[in-house]
Amino acid sequence: MSIEDIMSELKDIQEHPEVLLEVDSEMESVLKEIIKVERRYLYGLDSTSVPKRRNAIQELLIEKLKNRGS
Amino acid sequence: MLLQKLKLVNFRQFYSDATVIEFSTDIDKNITLIHGENGIGKTTILNAILWCLYEKLTHDFERPDELICLQSLKEGNKSCRVELNFEYEGKEYLAQRSLQNSSQSLFKLFEVSNSNYSDVPNPKAFINSILPDDMAEYFFFHGEGISNINAKKSGEKFKRAIRDILGFRLAETAVEDLKEVNRKWTKELANLQNLSKEESQLIGKKKNIEEKITILKVKQVHLSDDKEINQNDLNKVLDDLRNCSNIDAKTLQKEIDILTSRGNRVESIINQLNVDKQGLIKKYGWIIFGQKLAHEGLGFIDEQSLKAKLPAPYDETLVKDLIEDGKCICGRELNPGTDEYSKVISLVEKADNAVIRSKLMKSRSAGTNMKGRFSDFLSGLEKIEKNLTKQDTDKRDISHELVEKQETLDSIAGEVDEVKKLEQSKYNCMSALSVINQKIGSNKTSLGILNSELQTTDLKLKKFGAEDIRISRLTDHQSYAQELIELCGVKLDQYEKDSKLTIAKKVNETLQEFSRKDFKVKVGDDFSFYLVREDGHRVAKSKGENLLLNLSFVSALIEFAQMRSGASGDFLVSGTTAPFVIDAPFGELDNTYKRATAEFLPKRSRQLIFLLSSSHWMGTVDETINKKIGSEYVLVSSKRSIQNGKPDDKLMVDGKEYIQSLYNQEKDATFIEKVR
């Protein structure tokens, strides 16, 4: 790789810094959505019951799998 | 989060609504100091904060069901309340928890603006978003808790502490929930109707394997706990041997330590070399089989080229041009039907073109490369083997020397009772550890076998799934959930490892700055934090050194939580800046370590609230923290009983005398007096 190539890469990064942002994989995004559900139930918004929380997670997974298939 | 004011109303020994503490929020004078002799109410203040925010109490808080002040109960008042004013992100809040007739407590949270109080919806969620309850116990800290970190299974406790401060709780619960959801789907599979015999058998097998795996994992956790306990016991016995009164035994044990540590190093080098060897075989192993092919292949290419069976060095384009021009390069005419024409035409069949040329070059280069790599592989392997032989010899020598030293130590044990007892305990611990290690190993093997059986069963089930959409749907769901569980595990492990090192670095910085001895903190694979000398040997910690280590660990956790306060929080709960409320932290510290702790704690936290008895505070601590105190109180115990020779518990603060125990009073209660 020449210096010109490196300079050109750096220029690209300067113009489009978003390329440096870590992009979540599909699974990571799903995991974050599951954590959201956990937060809602564990940290007080709805602490009614464990089965209810697990049902919410199960539904989320089924929904995600449906979207994956379509 | 900065605490501003605490008001106790008929809470435990704090009678009426007279107890109000205003905490220092000054950044330069960030200490609030509350004096109180034992049993007067220091721990109650810590618990009042915990109870108000989380409805939690420290584990050793006695009579947790009796929160309402006895004096006020006698007077017919059956309620108590704790109010806590705090500031968070520039806004002021009032948290209020009350209890009526020992029924369920009521929690309210208000935002306070210009003396107006507006309700904060979902107060529990709001408080948890500022400082999650699992992190809270490290910020609102009881001195006893510090000693507990060092109790048996310390590694587990250090690990738990790091996980709590990192906000693992949500992700850990997510993993448990995903596993449960998966179990539910296995049950659904088992309940499917009209399955073939083979399908039913496979599903039954899967369920059975999963149950066995769950049982084995629980066993494995228990075994790890037992291992840690036994390892701690062994460390203690070894410490006693190193410090026993018999000089010969003491010296021998130290020599055994050095040899053991050398042996461990050699063992780990051998392990690494074996890993490298496997890596080398994995990387180049195919070349062993490719070598013959490469050799013969290159020979074939050369031979066939010579025999002109492979494309000759004539360029296809050149030959075609000659035919088109009707003239050979030698000048002869090339007319169709002539001998010359036929010969040139035959060259086209053998002529080289760009595609063939490139393919040939690639084949040649692959063959040559393979030959080169084979020699790299051989030299790498030879180097590793040589090193392995050397390490094996070292290992044998060390083990031989160890046996000799141990035999000498055994002979001393035969004559000296103290050494005999210690040696006996050492052997007991070692044999218990060996049994546990064997069990752990065999469980690990069984788990490996079960996991691979599960994979095979899943694969077979998937095959059936191709014909039965119900099976396919459920097995797909399970694979998806399993993928998420594994991803979560990988992420958590990585965060944990990184944080462990950062926290250990912070603890080391504190120790280097403040400890009088030259030692470092090391973190074991099991997360146990221990002190080592420069030569790498474990230090037999005194109680004071232990406490210093634990205090620096907790303060490092708090600093780490502050560092993480800007984190996104979409996977781990983000960190926080919160006050450090610490009850009786200086218990077993000598003056030097008291001074050290009193110096580093205010530096590590934005707001520090000390609850101290006179023995903890007088002298060194007072001198060290005096200039950093922004607010100071004395707890005063009022008793109906007669003094009858009991102490007044006088305390001199800033030249003024405070009497902490008043006798012959109208009520049994504790009050608070402001010093500054």
PDB file of C-alpha atoms in Angstrom, chain B residues 204-454:
ATOM      1  CA  GLY B 204     -37.133 -37.877  24.203  1.00  0.00           C
ATOM      2  CA  LYS B 205     -33.364 -38.279  23.898  1.00  0.00           C
ATOM      3  CA  LYS B 206     -32.866 -34.552  23.407  1.00  0.00           C
ATOM      4  CA  LYS B 207     -34.931 -33.767  26.487  1.00  0.00           C
ATOM      5  CA  ASN B 208     -33.014 -36.340  28.477  1.00  0.00           C
ATOM      6  CA  ILE B 209     -29.617 -34.971  27.392  1.00  0.00           C
ATOM      7  CA  GLU B 210     -30.647 -31.407  28.208  1.00  0.00           C
ATOM      8  CA  GLU B 211     -31.716 -32.447  31.692  1.00  0.00           C
ATOM      9  CA  LYS B 212     -28.434 -34.266  32.260  1.00  0.00           C
ATOM     10  CA  ILE B 213     -26.479 -31.211  31.084  1.00  0.00           C
ATOM     11  CA  THR B 214     -28.381 -28.976  33.514  1.00  0.00           C
ATOM     12  CA  ILE B 215     -27.667 -31.342  36.426  1.00  0.00           C
ATOM     13  CA  LEU B 216     -23.972 -31.607  35.510  1.00  0.00           C
ATOM     14  CA  LYS B 217     -23.610 -27.836  35.243  1.00  0.00           C
ATOM     15  CA  VAL B 218     -25.063 -27.374  38.726  1.00  0.00           C
ATOM     16  CA  LYS B 219     -22.665 -30.059  40.020  1.00  0.00           C
ATOM     17  CA  GLN B 220     -19.789 -28.276  38.316  1.00  0.00           C
ATOM     18  CA  VAL B 221     -20.633 -25.012  40.091  1.00  0.00           C
ATOM     19  CA  HIS B 222     -20.702 -26.799  43.458  1.00  0.00           C
ATOM     20  CA  LEU B 223     -17.393 -28.505  42.704  1.00  0.00           C
ATOM     21  CA  SER B 224     -15.783 -25.182  41.772  1.00  0.00           C
ATOM     22  CA  ASP B 225     -17.017 -23.737  45.064  1.00  0.00           C
ATOM     23  CA  ASP B 226     -15.557 -26.720  46.952  1.00  0.00           C
ATOM     24  CA  LYS B 227     -12.309 -26.339  45.052  1.00  0.00           C
ATOM     25  CA  GLU B 228     -12.007 -22.686  46.020  1.00  0.00           C
ATOM     26  CA  ILE B 229     -12.751 -23.432  49.664  1.00  0.00           C
ATOM     27  CA  ASN B 230     -10.157 -26.236  49.756  1.00  0.00           C
ATOM     28  CA  GLN B 231      -7.609 -24.119  47.908  1.00  0.00           C
ATOM     29  CA  ASN B 232      -8.091 -21.354  50.495  1.00  0.00           C
ATOM     30  CA  ASP B 233      -7.647 -23.892  53.302  1.00  0.00           C
ATOM     31  CA  LEU B 234      -4.480 -25.199  51.660  1.00  0.00           C
ATOM     32  CA  ASN B 235      -3.126 -21.647  51.233  1.00  0.00           C
ATOM     33  CA  LYS B 236      -3.732 -21.037  54.914  1.00  0.00           C
ATOM     34  CA  VAL B 237      -1.914 -24.219  55.963  1.00  0.00           C
ATOM     35  CA  LEU B 238       0.981 -23.338  53.658  1.00  0.00           C
ATOM     36  CA  ASP B 239       1.115 -19.846  55.177  1.00  0.00           C
ATOM     37  CA  ASP B 240       1.260 -21.415  58.637  1.00  0.00           C
ATOM     38  CA  LEU B 241       4.078 -23.728  57.517  1.00  0.00           C
ATOM     39  CA  ARG B 242       6.041 -20.805  56.080  1.00  0.00           C
ATOM     40  CA  ASN B 243       5.703 -19.007  59.391  1.00  0.00           C
ATOM     41  CA  CYS B 244       6.034 -21.939  61.812  1.00  0.00           C
ATOM     42  CA  SER B 245       8.513 -21.888  64.704  1.00  0.00           C
ATOM     43  CA  ASN B 246      10.730 -24.663  63.297  1.00  0.00           C
ATOM     44  CA  ILE B 247      13.313 -22.886  61.158  1.00  0.00           C
ATOM     45  CA  ASP B 248      14.216 -25.946  59.044  1.00  0.00           C
ATOM     46  CA  ALA B 249      10.586 -26.709  58.203  1.00  0.00           C
ATOM     47  CA  LYS B 250       9.956 -23.033  57.474  1.00  0.00           C
ATOM     48  CA  THR B 251      12.954 -22.890  55.095  1.00  0.00           C
ATOM     49  CA  LEU B 252      12.022 -26.164  53.415  1.00  0.00           C
ATOM     50  CA  GLN B 253       8.452 -25.036  52.804  1.00  0.00           C
ATOM     51  CA  LYS B 254       9.753 -21.827  51.243  1.00  0.00           C
ATOM     52  CA  GLU B 255      12.068 -23.853  48.999  1.00  0.00           C
ATOM     53  CA  ILE B 256       9.156 -26.114  48.087  1.00  0.00           C
ATOM     54  CA  ASP B 257       7.168 -22.956  47.226  1.00  0.00           C
ATOM     55  CA  ILE B 258       9.904 -21.768  44.897  1.00  0.00           C
ATOM     56  CA  LEU B 259      10.176 -25.198  43.242  1.00  0.00           C
ATOM     57  CA  THR B 260       6.393 -25.494  42.929  1.00  0.00           C
ATOM     58  CA  SER B 261       6.195 -22.091  41.358  1.00  0.00           C
ATOM     59  CA  ARG B 262       9.048 -23.004  38.941  1.00  0.00           C
ATOM     60  CA  GLY B 263       7.269 -26.278  38.201  1.00  0.00           C
ATOM     61  CA  ASN B 264       4.038 -24.414  37.450  1.00  0.00           C
ATOM     62  CA  ARG B 265       5.887 -22.072  35.113  1.00  0.00           C
ATOM     63  CA  VAL B 266       7.460 -25.017  33.268  1.00  0.00           C
ATOM     64  CA  GLU B 267       4.075 -26.743  33.107  1.00  0.00           C
ATOM     65  CA  SER B 268       2.484 -23.662  31.593  1.00  0.00           C
ATOM     66  CA  ILE B 269       5.351 -23.378  29.049  1.00  0.00           C
ATOM     67  CA  ILE B 270       4.807 -27.039  28.118  1.00  0.00           C
ATOM     68  CA  ASN B 271       1.089 -26.438  27.713  1.00  0.00           C
ATOM     69  CA  GLN B 272       1.764 -23.408  25.534  1.00  0.00           C
ATOM     70  CA  LEU B 273       4.273 -25.344  23.427  1.00  0.00           C
ATOM     71  CA  ASN B 274       1.721 -28.092  22.887  1.00  0.00           C
ATOM     72  CA  VAL B 275      -0.830 -25.494  21.852  1.00  0.00           C
ATOM     73  CA  ASP B 276       1.747 -23.998  19.442  1.00  0.00           C
ATOM     74  CA  LYS B 277       2.485 -27.459  18.074  1.00  0.00           C
ATOM     75  CA  GLN B 278      -1.185 -28.133  17.476  1.00  0.00           C
ATOM     76  CA  GLY B 279      -1.502 -24.708  15.841  1.00  0.00           C
ATOM     77  CA  LEU B 280       1.429 -25.464  13.555  1.00  0.00           C
ATOM     78  CA  ILE B 281      -0.035 -28.796  12.529  1.00  0.00           C
ATOM     79  CA  LYS B 282      -3.410 -27.182  11.967  1.00  0.00           C
ATOM     80  CA  LYS B 283      -1.812 -24.491   9.808  1.00  0.00           C
ATOM     81  CA  TYR B 284       0.637 -26.588   7.807  1.00  0.00           C
ATOM     82  CA  GLY B 285      -0.518 -30.154   8.362  1.00  0.00           C
ATOM     83  CA  TRP B 286      -2.139 -30.411   4.934  1.00  0.00           C
ATOM     84  CA  ILE B 287       1.277 -29.728   3.452  1.00  0.00           C
ATOM     85  CA  ILE B 288       2.479 -33.103   4.727  1.00  0.00           C
ATOM     86  CA  PHE B 289      -0.007 -34.685   2.343  1.00  0.00           C
ATOM     87  CA  GLY B 290       0.464 -31.989  -0.289  1.00  0.00           C
ATOM     88  CA  GLN B 291       4.239 -32.325  -0.286  1.00  0.00           C
ATOM     89  CA  LYS B 292       4.318 -35.439  -2.470  1.00  0.00           C
ATOM     90  CA  LEU B 293       1.698 -33.961  -4.731  1.00  0.00           C
ATOM     91  CA  ALA B 294       3.660 -30.719  -5.044  1.00  0.00           C
ATOM     92  CA  HIS B 295       6.878 -32.541  -5.787  1.00  0.00           C
ATOM     93  CA  GLU B 296       5.352 -34.833  -8.379  1.00  0.00           C
ATOM     94  CA  GLY B 297       3.182 -32.074  -9.800  1.00  0.00           C
ATOM     95  CA  LEU B 298       6.105 -29.741 -10.429  1.00  0.00           C
ATOM     96  CA  GLY B 299       8.087 -32.563 -11.998  1.00  0.00           C
ATOM     97  CA  PHE B 300       5.138 -33.418 -14.227  1.00  0.00           C
ATOM     98  CA  ILE B 301       4.709 -29.804 -15.364  1.00  0.00           C
ATOM     99  CA  ASP B 302       8.418 -29.526 -16.262  1.00  0.00           C
ATOM    100  CA  GLU B 303       8.571 -32.909 -18.014  1.00  0.00           C
ATOM    101  CA  GLN B 304       5.407 -32.354 -20.038  1.00  0.00           C
ATOM    102  CA  SER B 305       6.549 -28.862 -21.025  1.00  0.00           C
ATOM    103  CA  LEU B 306       9.769 -30.338 -22.335  1.00  0.00           C
ATOM    104  CA  LYS B 307       7.878 -32.978 -24.258  1.00  0.00           C
ATOM    105  CA  ALA B 308       5.746 -30.159 -25.705  1.00  0.00           C
ATOM    106  CA  LYS B 309       2.574 -31.832 -24.446  1.00  0.00           C
ATOM    107  CA  LEU B 310       1.756 -28.805 -22.477  1.00  0.00           C
ATOM    108  CA  PRO B 311       1.377 -25.450 -24.228  1.00  0.00           C
ATOM    109  CA  ALA B 312       4.625 -24.603 -25.949  1.00  0.00           C
ATOM    110  CA  PRO B 313       6.160 -21.165 -25.625  1.00  0.00           C
ATOM    111  CA  TYR B 314       4.380 -19.963 -28.789  1.00  0.00           C
ATOM    112  CA  ASP B 315       1.837 -17.299 -28.332  1.00  0.00           C
ATOM    113  CA  GLU B 316      -1.588 -18.142 -29.743  1.00  0.00           C
ATOM    114  CA  THR B 317      -2.078 -14.573 -31.046  1.00  0.00           C
ATOM    115  CA  LEU B 318       1.258 -14.683 -32.921  1.00  0.00           C
ATOM    116  CA  VAL B 319       0.406 -17.978 -34.662  1.00  0.00           C
ATOM    117  CA  LYS B 320      -3.042 -16.694 -35.630  1.00  0.00           C
ATOM    118  CA  ASP B 321      -1.495 -13.488 -37.072  1.00  0.00           C
ATOM    119  CA  LEU B 322       0.899 -15.572 -39.205  1.00  0.00           C
ATOM    120  CA  ILE B 323      -1.988 -17.590 -40.686  1.00  0.00           C
ATOM    121  CA  GLU B 324      -4.006 -14.441 -41.312  1.00  0.00           C
ATOM    122  CA  ASP B 325      -1.031 -12.736 -43.041  1.00  0.00           C
ATOM    123  CA  GLY B 326      -0.339 -15.946 -45.054  1.00  0.00           C
ATOM    124  CA  LYS B 327       3.379 -15.668 -44.299  1.00  0.00           C
ATOM    125  CA  CYS B 328       5.623 -17.499 -41.810  1.00  0.00           C
ATOM    126  CA  ILE B 329       8.276 -15.714 -39.733  1.00  0.00           C
ATOM    127  CA  CYS B 330      10.918 -17.420 -41.907  1.00  0.00           C
ATOM    128  CA  GLY B 331       9.431 -15.702 -44.970  1.00  0.00           C
ATOM    129  CA  ARG B 332       7.775 -18.733 -46.597  1.00  0.00           C
ATOM    130  CA  GLU B 333       4.232 -18.454 -47.991  1.00  0.00           C
ATOM    131  CA  LEU B 334       1.527 -20.157 -45.937  1.00  0.00           C
ATOM    132  CA  ASN B 335      -1.082 -21.384 -48.361  1.00  0.00           C
ATOM    133  CA  PRO B 336      -3.880 -23.691 -47.221  1.00  0.00           C
ATOM    134  CA  GLY B 337      -3.192 -27.280 -48.253  1.00  0.00           C
ATOM    135  CA  THR B 338       0.590 -26.927 -48.122  1.00  0.00           C
ATOM    136  CA  ASP B 339       2.852 -28.731 -45.605  1.00  0.00           C
ATOM    137  CA  GLU B 340       4.000 -25.393 -44.129  1.00  0.00           C
ATOM    138  CA  TYR B 341       0.400 -24.308 -43.548  1.00  0.00           C
ATOM    139  CA  SER B 342      -0.496 -27.624 -41.800  1.00  0.00           C
ATOM    140  CA  LYS B 343       2.568 -27.385 -39.522  1.00  0.00           C
ATOM    141  CA  VAL B 344       1.773 -23.819 -38.458  1.00  0.00           C
ATOM    142  CA  ILE B 345      -1.913 -24.679 -37.946  1.00  0.00           C
ATOM    143  CA  SER B 346      -0.863 -27.580 -35.664  1.00  0.00           C
ATOM    144  CA  LEU B 347       1.024 -25.048 -33.524  1.00  0.00           C
ATOM    145  CA  VAL B 348      -2.275 -23.342 -32.559  1.00  0.00           C
ATOM    146  CA  GLU B 349      -3.346 -26.478 -30.724  1.00  0.00           C
ATOM    147  CA  LYS B 350      -0.212 -26.303 -28.587  1.00  0.00           C
ATOM    148  CA  ALA B 351       0.088 -22.521 -28.514  1.00  0.00           C
ATOM    149  CA  ASP B 352       0.144 -20.701 -25.227  1.00  0.00           C
ATOM    150  CA  ASN B 353      -2.675 -18.284 -24.374  1.00  0.00           C
ATOM    151  CA  ALA B 354      -3.276 -15.896 -21.455  1.00  0.00           C
ATOM    152  CA  VAL B 355      -5.642 -18.203 -19.568  1.00  0.00           C
ATOM    153  CA  ILE B 356      -3.441 -21.279 -19.818  1.00  0.00           C
ATOM    154  CA  ARG B 357      -0.353 -19.229 -19.036  1.00  0.00           C
ATOM    155  CA  SER B 358      -1.924 -17.901 -15.866  1.00  0.00           C
ATOM    156  CA  LYS B 359      -3.116 -21.349 -14.799  1.00  0.00           C
ATOM    157  CA  LEU B 360       0.297 -22.841 -15.345  1.00  0.00           C
ATOM    158  CA  MET B 361       1.969 -20.050 -13.433  1.00  0.00           C
ATOM    159  CA  LYS B 362      -0.424 -20.532 -10.566  1.00  0.00           C
ATOM    160  CA  SER B 363       0.203 -24.284 -10.492  1.00  0.00           C
ATOM    161  CA  ARG B 364       3.932 -23.753 -10.559  1.00  0.00           C
ATOM    162  CA  SER B 365       3.744 -21.117  -7.838  1.00  0.00           C
ATOM    163  CA  ALA B 366       1.435 -23.256  -5.658  1.00  0.00           C
ATOM    164  CA  GLY B 367       3.771 -26.194  -5.990  1.00  0.00           C
ATOM    165  CA  THR B 368       6.854 -24.111  -5.210  1.00  0.00           C
ATOM    166  CA  ASN B 369       5.084 -22.415  -2.309  1.00  0.00           C
ATOM    167  CA  MET B 370       4.053 -25.769  -0.896  1.00  0.00           C
ATOM    168  CA  LYS B 371       7.644 -26.972  -1.034  1.00  0.00           C
ATOM    169  CA  GLY B 372       8.809 -23.796   0.773  1.00  0.00           C
ATOM    170  CA  ARG B 373       6.132 -24.060   3.425  1.00  0.00           C
ATOM    171  CA  PHE B 374       6.974 -27.639   4.103  1.00  0.00           C
ATOM    172  CA  SER B 375      10.470 -26.627   5.139  1.00  0.00           C
ATOM    173  CA  ASP B 376       9.000 -23.825   7.345  1.00  0.00           C
ATOM    174  CA  PHE B 377       6.747 -26.417   8.952  1.00  0.00           C
ATOM    175  CA  LEU B 378       9.609 -28.803   9.586  1.00  0.00           C
ATOM    176  CA  SER B 379      11.882 -26.152  11.099  1.00  0.00           C
ATOM    177  CA  GLY B 380       9.025 -24.792  13.287  1.00  0.00           C
ATOM    178  CA  LEU B 381       8.164 -28.266  14.507  1.00  0.00           C
ATOM    179  CA  GLU B 382      11.795 -29.084  15.203  1.00  0.00           C
ATOM    180  CA  LYS B 383      12.174 -25.901  17.270  1.00  0.00           C
ATOM    181  CA  ILE B 384       9.092 -26.727  19.354  1.00  0.00           C
ATOM    182  CA  GLU B 385      10.166 -30.336  19.873  1.00  0.00           C
ATOM    183  CA  LYS B 386      13.619 -29.223  21.031  1.00  0.00           C
ATOM    184  CA  ASN B 387      12.084 -26.795  23.519  1.00  0.00           C
ATOM    185  CA  LEU B 388       9.632 -29.444  24.703  1.00  0.00           C
ATOM    186  CA  THR B 389      12.457 -31.865  25.393  1.00  0.00           C
ATOM    187  CA  LYS B 390      14.297 -29.203  27.393  1.00  0.00           C
ATOM    188  CA  GLN B 391      11.165 -28.312  29.394  1.00  0.00           C
ATOM    189  CA  ASP B 392      10.433 -31.999  30.060  1.00  0.00           C
ATOM    190  CA  THR B 393      13.932 -32.421  31.464  1.00  0.00           C
ATOM    191  CA  ASP B 394      13.467 -29.331  33.663  1.00  0.00           C
ATOM    192  CA  LYS B 395      10.115 -30.693  34.809  1.00  0.00           C
ATOM    193  CA  ARG B 396      11.677 -34.026  35.765  1.00  0.00           C
ATOM    194  CA  ASP B 397      14.525 -32.290  37.644  1.00  0.00           C
ATOM    195  CA  ILE B 398      12.135 -30.028  39.526  1.00  0.00           C
ATOM    196  CA  SER B 399       9.849 -32.888  40.410  1.00  0.00           C
ATOM    197  CA  HIS B 400      12.824 -34.946  41.624  1.00  0.00           C
ATOM    198  CA  GLU B 401      14.045 -32.058  43.767  1.00  0.00           C
ATOM    199  CA  LEU B 402      10.521 -31.512  45.096  1.00  0.00           C
ATOM    200  CA  VAL B 403      10.265 -35.135  46.205  1.00  0.00           C
ATOM    201  CA  GLU B 404      13.594 -34.815  48.044  1.00  0.00           C
ATOM    202  CA  LYS B 405      12.579 -31.610  49.847  1.00  0.00           C
ATOM    203  CA  GLN B 406       9.196 -33.046  50.725  1.00  0.00           C
ATOM    204  CA  GLU B 407      10.808 -36.174  52.163  1.00  0.00           C
ATOM    205  CA  THR B 408      13.086 -34.034  54.340  1.00  0.00           C
ATOM    206  CA  LEU B 409      10.077 -32.032  55.492  1.00  0.00           C
ATOM    207  CA  ASP B 410       8.242 -35.281  56.246  1.00  0.00           C
ATOM    208  CA  SER B 411      11.165 -36.451  58.365  1.00  0.00           C
ATOM    209  CA  ILE B 412      11.012 -33.206  60.385  1.00  0.00           C
ATOM    210  CA  ALA B 413       7.263 -33.760  60.740  1.00  0.00           C
ATOM    211  CA  GLY B 414       8.079 -37.105  62.320  1.00  0.00           C
ATOM    212  CA  GLU B 415       9.925 -35.307  65.107  1.00  0.00           C
ATOM    213  CA  VAL B 416       8.158 -31.976  65.568  1.00  0.00           C
ATOM    214  CA  ASP B 417       4.490 -31.981  66.549  1.00  0.00           C
ATOM    215  CA  GLU B 418       3.659 -28.530  65.141  1.00  0.00           C
ATOM    216  CA  VAL B 419       5.075 -29.487  61.732  1.00  0.00           C
ATOM    217  CA  LYS B 420       3.405 -32.909  61.881  1.00  0.00           C
ATOM    218  CA  LYS B 421      -0.036 -31.340  62.358  1.00  0.00           C
ATOM    219  CA  LEU B 422       0.515 -28.828  59.588  1.00  0.00           C
ATOM    220  CA  GLU B 423       1.853 -31.449  57.196  1.00  0.00           C
ATOM    221  CA  GLN B 424      -1.118 -33.676  57.945  1.00  0.00           C
ATOM    222  CA  SER B 425      -3.503 -30.802  57.174  1.00  0.00           C
ATOM    223  CA  LYS B 426      -1.530 -30.036  54.020  1.00  0.00           C
ATOM    224  CA  TYR B 427      -1.873 -33.639  52.779  1.00  0.00           C
ATOM    225  CA  ASN B 428      -5.566 -33.683  53.656  1.00  0.00           C
ATOM    226  CA  CYS B 429      -6.211 -30.483  51.700  1.00  0.00           C
ATOM    227  CA  MET B 430      -4.119 -31.676  48.776  1.00  0.00           C
ATOM    228  CA  SER B 431      -5.837 -35.033  48.578  1.00  0.00           C
ATOM    229  CA  ALA B 432      -9.277 -33.384  48.841  1.00  0.00           C
ATOM    230  CA  LEU B 433      -8.258 -31.003  46.057  1.00  0.00           C
ATOM    231  CA  SER B 434      -7.035 -33.856  43.918  1.00  0.00           C
ATOM    232  CA  VAL B 435     -10.362 -35.699  44.306  1.00  0.00           C
ATOM    233  CA  ILE B 436     -12.269 -32.515  43.428  1.00  0.00           C
ATOM    234  CA  ASN B 437     -10.064 -31.885  40.394  1.00  0.00           C
ATOM    235  CA  GLN B 438     -10.667 -35.425  39.187  1.00  0.00           C
ATOM    236  CA  LYS B 439     -14.409 -34.981  39.572  1.00  0.00           C
ATOM    237  CA  ILE B 440     -14.265 -31.631  37.748  1.00  0.00           C
ATOM    238  CA  GLY B 441     -12.286 -33.251  34.931  1.00  0.00           C
ATOM    239  CA  SER B 442     -14.635 -36.180  34.599  1.00  0.00           C
ATOM    240  CA  ASN B 443     -17.682 -33.864  34.672  1.00  0.00           C
ATOM    241  CA  LYS B 444     -16.076 -31.762  31.969  1.00  0.00           C
ATOM    242  CA  THR B 445     -15.573 -34.836  29.806  1.00  0.00           C
ATOM    243  CA  SER B 446     -19.170 -35.955  30.390  1.00  0.00           C
ATOM    244  CA  LEU B 447     -20.398 -32.467  29.504  1.00  0.00           C
ATOM    245  CA  GLY B 448     -18.373 -32.546  26.291  1.00  0.00           C
ATOM    246  CA  ILE B 449     -19.842 -35.920  25.338  1.00  0.00           C
ATOM    247  CA  LEU B 450     -23.383 -34.811  26.177  1.00  0.00           C
ATOM    248  CA  ASN B 451     -23.012 -31.587  24.198  1.00  0.00           C
ATOM    249  CA  SER B 452     -21.805 -33.454  21.161  1.00  0.00           C
ATOM    250  CA  GLU B 453     -24.663 -35.994  21.550  1.00  0.00           C
ATOM    251  CA  LEU B 454     -27.071 -33.072  21.738  1.00  0.00           C
TER     252      LEU B 454
END
